[in-house]
Amino acid sequence: MAAEAAGPGLVPAAGGKVKALALVLEEETRRGGYSSGDTVSGQVLVELAGPLLLRALRLEASGRAWAAWSKAAGRASSGRACGAAVRGPRREAEVRCMDIQQSLLRQRPEGEDGLFLLKAGKHEFPFSFQLPQEPLVTSFSGKYGSIQYCVKAILERPVVPDQSVKRELQVISHVDVNSPGLLIPVSRSQEKMVGCWFFTSGPVSLSAKIERKGYCNGEAIPIYAEIENCSSRLIVPKAAIFQTQTYLANGKTKTFRQMVANVRGNPIASGSTDTWNGKTLKIPPVAPSILDCCIIRVEYSLAVYIHIPGANKLMIELPLVIGTIPYAGFSSRNSSAGQLSMDMSWLTWTMPEQPEAPPNYADVVSQEEFSRHITIYSQPTDCEEQLCSHMFAYIQEFRFQPPPLYSEIDPHPTHIEETQSVSFIV
């Protein structure tokens, strides 16, 4: 019952007057993580079976980054198993990222020798503190080190050992992928001659490009690539996202590299080419890039490579930064709308600034009459330009021009019309 009442972080006592000790963080489930300058608040819950004297009830919030690994000195001597590795000196490094202390007993001591007296029952001690304003490194747990933050409540009692409870804080150093340096496209090209000495079969060339350098978890990276296979072998294009962890201790570095996502293309026969016009590779849930810690770095890269049977693969690596603040540009739907508006802009380009006047009434004649008087009504010299002009211009012009005056007298009489006889049938 005490454990249920105390909530997360409860530490039951092995015996004695302290029945339970718990540490609860407010808004922990609603937050994705704390950042620099955020306020951390919660309560320390203590349940006692009887009165208890305390020296102090302290709260400590700390953060540290550490890296450690053992260097293999070589192989075992005759006194050890054959082929067994001998551990060399251990390399270690630690950096303190945060150190905050706070006392939770604010009343005056009621016991002897400056001790605090707590009565039996349940006690709640609220706390609140602010994280440092300077940038904090993102929480991370890797192969040879980690970056961890925690809040610890310590119950100090006379004679008996201290009792404590600890909760981990998830800290995020936000990386905005909308920064100018992460919005630039990245492209690389490389070529490899397949074969050796006089038995070369031809080159294999690869060009790859991504639209920007920064992406977030869950995004799909469109990959644009051109592959040309001039060799005599069947090749297979692939792409993968690699995470590289770099640790620094005692002036030495240790690197751990792993693949976190990959995609495969279609095989390309000899003498053929292939194009990736936005082939997507989705980013799985991974830690964001860590570039501001002096002993631990977490970097990413997008590798586009060609698997060539019987030869080393041809690889291009494009730098990649995994951020926390997503891209705020146009979505695919907005991009399509923008493209549509761009394609519809020809309406404004073809509209003349000053539309030409409509033709005279005398020019509107039948095709038969036009053929008879082709010498009189010659075609305009710049007919192609008139045909290319937009019909909307003339429609708008007719709206503002008065109709021609009606007249029963033909303004252009012809000899043929004068000699034509008119007969009426009654």
Coordinates of C-alpha atoms in Angstrom, one line a residue, residues 20 52 56 73 83 101 121 131 158 174 214 228 284 290 340 360 369 390 395:
A20 CA 9.2 4.0 2.1
L52 CA 12.5 9.7 13.3
A56 CA 19.2 16.4 6.7
A73 CA 48.1 -4.8 -24.8
G83 CA 45.7 -16.7 -28.0
Q101 CA 22.1 20.9 -4.3
G121 CA 3.0 8.9 9.0
L131 CA 18.5 23.8 -15.0
P158 CA 22.5 9.7 12.8
H174 CA 17.7 20.9 -29.3
G214 CA 19.6 18.2 -41.4
E228 CA 26.6 3.9 -64.6
P284 CA 14.5 5.2 -37.3
I290 CA 25.9 15.3 -30.3
L340 CA 1.1 24.4 -59.8
N360 CA -12.6 46.3 -88.5
E369 CA -14.9 36.2 -100.5
H390 CA -3.6 35.2 -76.0
I395 CA -12.1 39.2 -75.3

